[in-house]
């Protein structure tokens, strides 16, 4: 019979599951922050329409939808029509946030991050990874080609994601 220390996960799988759930919470927080900014800027769509049906075609779609299309067509040899753009965008966006949360859970053992700043630091790591991985795909420009206002807004969204995921992981870790 194995013994575990209080507040620690008993297995890597539990850590990954807790982290994935924290990633869902972080993604929801990030989306809510973006929606509130949209509304404060004069946007009128309700939250559900804003979240799930605001993209018209893959040509106008953000990076998550573009990646989903490339994966479906390249790996799965499945053509995605424009009618699937919102589904593809949301599946990739939520899957990405969930996967990063799972990684956080695995790295931290599913428990509480050591310091309060770990959440925003985690969000910063996710933010920076986008600017490393996406420019070679042509979906983002290199980070130095964006203005400070755009980068600050993007970083702030990711800091919200990381902070909410970190808090959720603490709660789910039972501490």
mmCIF file of C-alpha atoms in Angstrom:
data_model
loop_
_atom_site.group_PDB
_atom_site.id
_atom_site.type_symbol
_atom_site.label_atom_id
_atom_site.label_comp_id
_atom_site.label_asym_id
_atom_site.label_seq_id
_atom_site.Cartn_x
_atom_site.Cartn_y
_atom_site.Cartn_z
ATOM 1 C CA UNK A 1 0.000 0.000 0.000
ATOM 2 C CA UNK A 2 1.502 3.320 -1.041
ATOM 3 C CA UNK A 3 1.202 6.470 0.963
ATOM 4 C CA UNK A 4 0.995 9.904 -0.524
ATOM 5 C CA UNK A 5 1.739 13.227 1.019
ATOM 6 C CA UNK A 6 -1.217 15.522 1.729
ATOM 7 C CA UNK A 7 -2.210 17.708 -1.202
ATOM 8 C CA UNK A 8 -0.227 15.741 -3.779
ATOM 9 C CA UNK A 9 -1.778 13.734 -6.569
ATOM 10 C CA UNK A 10 -1.429 9.998 -6.343
ATOM 11 C CA UNK A 11 -0.673 9.533 -10.030
ATOM 12 C CA UNK A 12 0.450 11.396 -13.133
ATOM 13 C CA UNK A 13 -2.941 10.645 -14.708
ATOM 14 C CA UNK A 14 -4.751 12.456 -11.895
ATOM 15 C CA UNK A 15 -2.347 15.372 -12.320
ATOM 16 C CA UNK A 16 -3.059 15.531 -16.039
ATOM 17 C CA UNK A 17 -6.835 15.363 -15.507
ATOM 18 C CA UNK A 18 -6.741 18.090 -12.856
ATOM 19 C CA UNK A 19 -4.547 20.179 -15.118
ATOM 20 C CA UNK A 20 -6.872 19.653 -18.087
ATOM 21 C CA UNK A 21 -9.826 20.813 -15.994
ATOM 22 C CA UNK A 22 -7.790 23.825 -14.902
ATOM 23 C CA UNK A 23 -7.034 24.501 -18.572
ATOM 24 C CA UNK A 24 -10.772 24.543 -19.316
ATOM 25 C CA UNK A 25 -11.274 27.081 -16.518
ATOM 26 C CA UNK A 26 -8.374 29.167 -17.820
ATOM 27 C CA UNK A 27 -9.724 29.093 -21.375
ATOM 28 C CA UNK A 28 -13.169 30.149 -20.167
ATOM 29 C CA UNK A 29 -11.636 33.026 -18.180
ATOM 30 C CA UNK A 30 -9.583 34.153 -21.171
ATOM 31 C CA UNK A 31 -12.626 34.064 -23.434
ATOM 32 C CA UNK A 32 -14.685 35.972 -20.890
ATOM 33 C CA UNK A 33 -11.979 38.652 -20.644
ATOM 34 C CA UNK A 34 -11.945 38.965 -24.444
ATOM 35 C CA UNK A 35 -15.735 39.131 -24.547
ATOM 36 C CA UNK A 36 -15.856 41.854 -21.893
ATOM 37 C CA UNK A 37 -13.303 43.879 -23.875
ATOM 38 C CA UNK A 38 -15.414 43.357 -27.015
ATOM 39 C CA UNK A 39 -18.545 44.560 -25.206
ATOM 40 C CA UNK A 40 -16.790 47.579 -23.655
ATOM 41 C CA UNK A 41 -15.663 48.509 -27.178
ATOM 42 C CA UNK A 42 -19.277 48.637 -28.377
ATOM 43 C CA UNK A 43 -19.825 45.012 -29.421
ATOM 44 C CA UNK A 44 -23.433 43.889 -29.188
ATOM 45 C CA UNK A 45 -23.419 40.110 -29.669
ATOM 46 C CA UNK A 46 -24.428 37.981 -26.718
ATOM 47 C CA UNK A 47 -21.753 35.766 -25.172
ATOM 48 C CA UNK A 48 -22.848 32.500 -26.818
ATOM 49 C CA UNK A 49 -23.013 34.003 -30.308
ATOM 50 C CA UNK A 50 -19.674 35.745 -29.790
ATOM 51 C CA UNK A 51 -18.064 32.535 -28.565
ATOM 52 C CA UNK A 52 -19.506 29.999 -30.986
ATOM 53 C CA UNK A 53 -20.596 31.568 -34.259
ATOM 54 C CA UNK A 54 -18.671 34.681 -35.160
ATOM 55 C CA UNK A 55 -16.452 33.380 -37.987
ATOM 56 C CA UNK A 56 -17.839 33.173 -41.539
ATOM 57 C CA UNK A 57 -15.150 31.289 -43.445
ATOM 58 C CA UNK A 58 -11.740 29.702 -43.099
ATOM 59 C CA UNK A 59 -10.303 32.570 -45.165
ATOM 60 C CA UNK A 60 -11.250 34.994 -42.372
ATOM 61 C CA UNK A 61 -10.692 32.584 -39.491
ATOM 62 C CA UNK A 62 -8.210 33.026 -36.648
ATOM 63 C CA UNK A 63 -5.199 30.769 -36.106
ATOM 64 C CA UNK A 64 -7.018 27.990 -34.172
ATOM 65 C CA UNK A 65 -9.413 27.362 -37.063
ATOM 66 C CA UNK A 66 -6.595 27.518 -39.603
ATOM 67 C CA UNK A 67 -4.600 24.935 -37.653
ATOM 68 C CA UNK A 68 -7.651 22.685 -37.314
ATOM 69 C CA UNK A 69 -8.196 22.871 -41.063
ATOM 70 C CA UNK A 70 -4.557 22.041 -41.786
ATOM 71 C CA UNK A 71 -4.642 19.095 -39.387
ATOM 72 C CA UNK A 72 -7.926 17.754 -40.783
ATOM 73 C CA UNK A 73 -6.839 18.094 -44.396
ATOM 74 C CA UNK A 74 -3.191 17.124 -43.952
ATOM 75 C CA UNK A 75 -3.310 14.350 -41.380
ATOM 76 C CA UNK A 76 -6.847 13.059 -41.732
ATOM 77 C CA UNK A 77 -7.265 13.748 -45.453
ATOM 78 C CA UNK A 78 -10.670 15.294 -44.668
ATOM 79 C CA UNK A 79 -11.840 18.472 -46.388
ATOM 80 C CA UNK A 80 -13.455 21.001 -44.042
ATOM 81 C CA UNK A 81 -16.123 23.265 -45.475
ATOM 82 C CA UNK A 82 -16.719 26.823 -44.285
ATOM 83 C CA UNK A 83 -19.797 25.560 -42.433
ATOM 84 C CA UNK A 84 -17.398 23.830 -40.007
ATOM 85 C CA UNK A 85 -15.216 26.883 -39.343
ATOM 86 C CA UNK A 86 -16.747 27.794 -35.961
ATOM 87 C CA UNK A 87 -16.705 24.210 -34.747
ATOM 88 C CA UNK A 88 -13.093 23.790 -35.875
ATOM 89 C CA UNK A 89 -12.085 27.098 -34.290
ATOM 90 C CA UNK A 90 -13.659 26.268 -30.950
ATOM 91 C CA UNK A 91 -12.445 22.670 -30.822
ATOM 92 C CA UNK A 92 -8.870 23.756 -31.507
ATOM 93 C CA UNK A 93 -9.014 26.765 -29.164
ATOM 94 C CA UNK A 94 -10.515 24.820 -26.252
ATOM 95 C CA UNK A 95 -8.346 21.786 -26.980
ATOM 96 C CA UNK A 96 -5.211 23.947 -26.954
ATOM 97 C CA UNK A 97 -6.118 25.575 -23.650
ATOM 98 C CA UNK A 98 -7.014 22.212 -22.154
ATOM 99 C CA UNK A 99 -3.770 20.616 -23.362
ATOM 100 C CA UNK A 100 -1.650 23.403 -21.883
ATOM 101 C CA UNK A 101 -3.533 22.982 -18.612
ATOM 102 C CA UNK A 102 -2.831 19.244 -18.688
ATOM 103 C CA UNK A 103 0.864 20.029 -19.125
ATOM 104 C CA UNK A 104 0.711 22.414 -16.152
ATOM 105 C CA UNK A 105 -0.950 19.711 -14.063
ATOM 106 C CA UNK A 106 1.720 17.203 -14.976
ATOM 107 C CA UNK A 107 4.582 19.605 -14.252
ATOM 108 C CA UNK A 108 3.168 20.727 -10.895
ATOM 109 C CA UNK A 109 1.855 17.330 -9.857
ATOM 110 C CA UNK A 110 -1.696 18.700 -9.975
ATOM 111 C CA UNK A 111 -1.231 20.632 -6.768
ATOM 112 C CA UNK A 112 -0.765 24.253 -5.965
ATOM 113 C CA UNK A 113 1.914 26.150 -7.896
ATOM 114 C CA UNK A 114 4.659 27.276 -5.537
ATOM 115 C CA UNK A 115 4.058 31.022 -5.856
ATOM 116 C CA UNK A 116 1.196 33.332 -6.820
ATOM 117 C CA UNK A 117 3.113 34.573 -9.870
ATOM 118 C CA UNK A 118 3.242 31.057 -11.341
ATOM 119 C CA UNK A 119 -0.167 31.524 -13.009
ATOM 120 C CA UNK A 120 0.759 34.680 -14.931
ATOM 121 C CA UNK A 121 4.172 33.160 -15.687
ATOM 122 C CA UNK A 122 2.446 30.095 -17.107
ATOM 123 C CA UNK A 123 0.217 32.357 -19.242
ATOM 124 C CA UNK A 124 3.339 34.177 -20.447
ATOM 125 C CA UNK A 125 4.918 30.878 -21.490
ATOM 126 C CA UNK A 126 1.801 29.987 -23.506
ATOM 127 C CA UNK A 127 1.784 33.500 -25.017
ATOM 128 C CA UNK A 128 5.443 33.286 -26.062
ATOM 129 C CA UNK A 129 5.054 29.767 -27.450
ATOM 130 C CA UNK A 130 2.462 31.086 -29.891
ATOM 131 C CA UNK A 131 5.024 33.549 -31.249
ATOM 132 C CA UNK A 132 7.590 30.786 -31.640
ATOM 133 C CA UNK A 133 5.382 28.107 -33.208
ATOM 134 C CA UNK A 134 2.969 30.101 -35.370
ATOM 135 C CA UNK A 135 5.205 32.445 -37.434
ATOM 136 C CA UNK A 136 6.787 29.572 -39.410
ATOM 137 C CA UNK A 137 3.256 28.437 -40.339
ATOM 138 C CA UNK A 138 2.441 31.852 -41.766
ATOM 139 C CA UNK A 139 -0.446 32.281 -39.313
ATOM 140 C CA UNK A 140 1.392 34.849 -37.156
ATOM 141 C CA UNK A 141 4.069 37.378 -37.945
ATOM 142 C CA UNK A 142 7.305 37.285 -35.938
ATOM 143 C CA UNK A 143 6.760 38.873 -32.529
ATOM 144 C CA UNK A 144 8.873 41.953 -33.363
ATOM 145 C CA UNK A 145 6.488 42.866 -36.211
ATOM 146 C CA UNK A 146 3.560 43.497 -33.834
ATOM 147 C CA UNK A 147 3.014 46.807 -32.097
ATOM 148 C CA UNK A 148 3.245 47.028 -28.311
ATOM 149 C CA UNK A 149 -0.513 47.571 -27.885
ATOM 150 C CA UNK A 150 -1.372 44.357 -29.751
ATOM 151 C CA UNK A 151 1.212 42.349 -27.833
ATOM 152 C CA UNK A 152 0.088 43.803 -24.503
ATOM 153 C CA UNK A 153 -3.535 42.876 -25.203
ATOM 154 C CA UNK A 154 -2.549 39.353 -26.245
ATOM 155 C CA UNK A 155 -0.263 38.911 -23.229
ATOM 156 C CA UNK A 156 -2.982 40.183 -20.871
ATOM 157 C CA UNK A 157 -5.412 37.589 -22.251
ATOM 158 C CA UNK A 158 -2.844 34.849 -21.704
ATOM 159 C CA UNK A 159 -2.031 36.123 -18.202
ATOM 160 C CA UNK A 160 -5.749 35.841 -17.388
ATOM 161 C CA UNK A 161 -5.694 32.291 -18.785
ATOM 162 C CA UNK A 162 -2.647 31.309 -16.736
ATOM 163 C CA UNK A 163 -3.912 32.941 -13.551
ATOM 164 C CA UNK A 164 -7.326 31.299 -13.764
ATOM 165 C CA UNK A 165 -5.771 27.922 -14.616
ATOM 166 C CA UNK A 166 -3.366 28.265 -11.675
ATOM 167 C CA UNK A 167 -6.178 29.128 -9.260
ATOM 168 C CA UNK A 168 -8.311 26.271 -10.576
ATOM 169 C CA UNK A 169 -5.407 23.871 -10.178
ATOM 170 C CA UNK A 170 -4.993 24.949 -6.561
ATOM 171 C CA UNK A 171 -8.678 24.358 -5.895
ATOM 172 C CA UNK A 172 -8.690 21.005 -7.712
ATOM 173 C CA UNK A 173 -5.512 19.989 -5.869
ATOM 174 C CA UNK A 174 -7.446 20.107 -2.619
ATOM 175 C CA UNK A 175 -5.394 22.798 -0.914
#
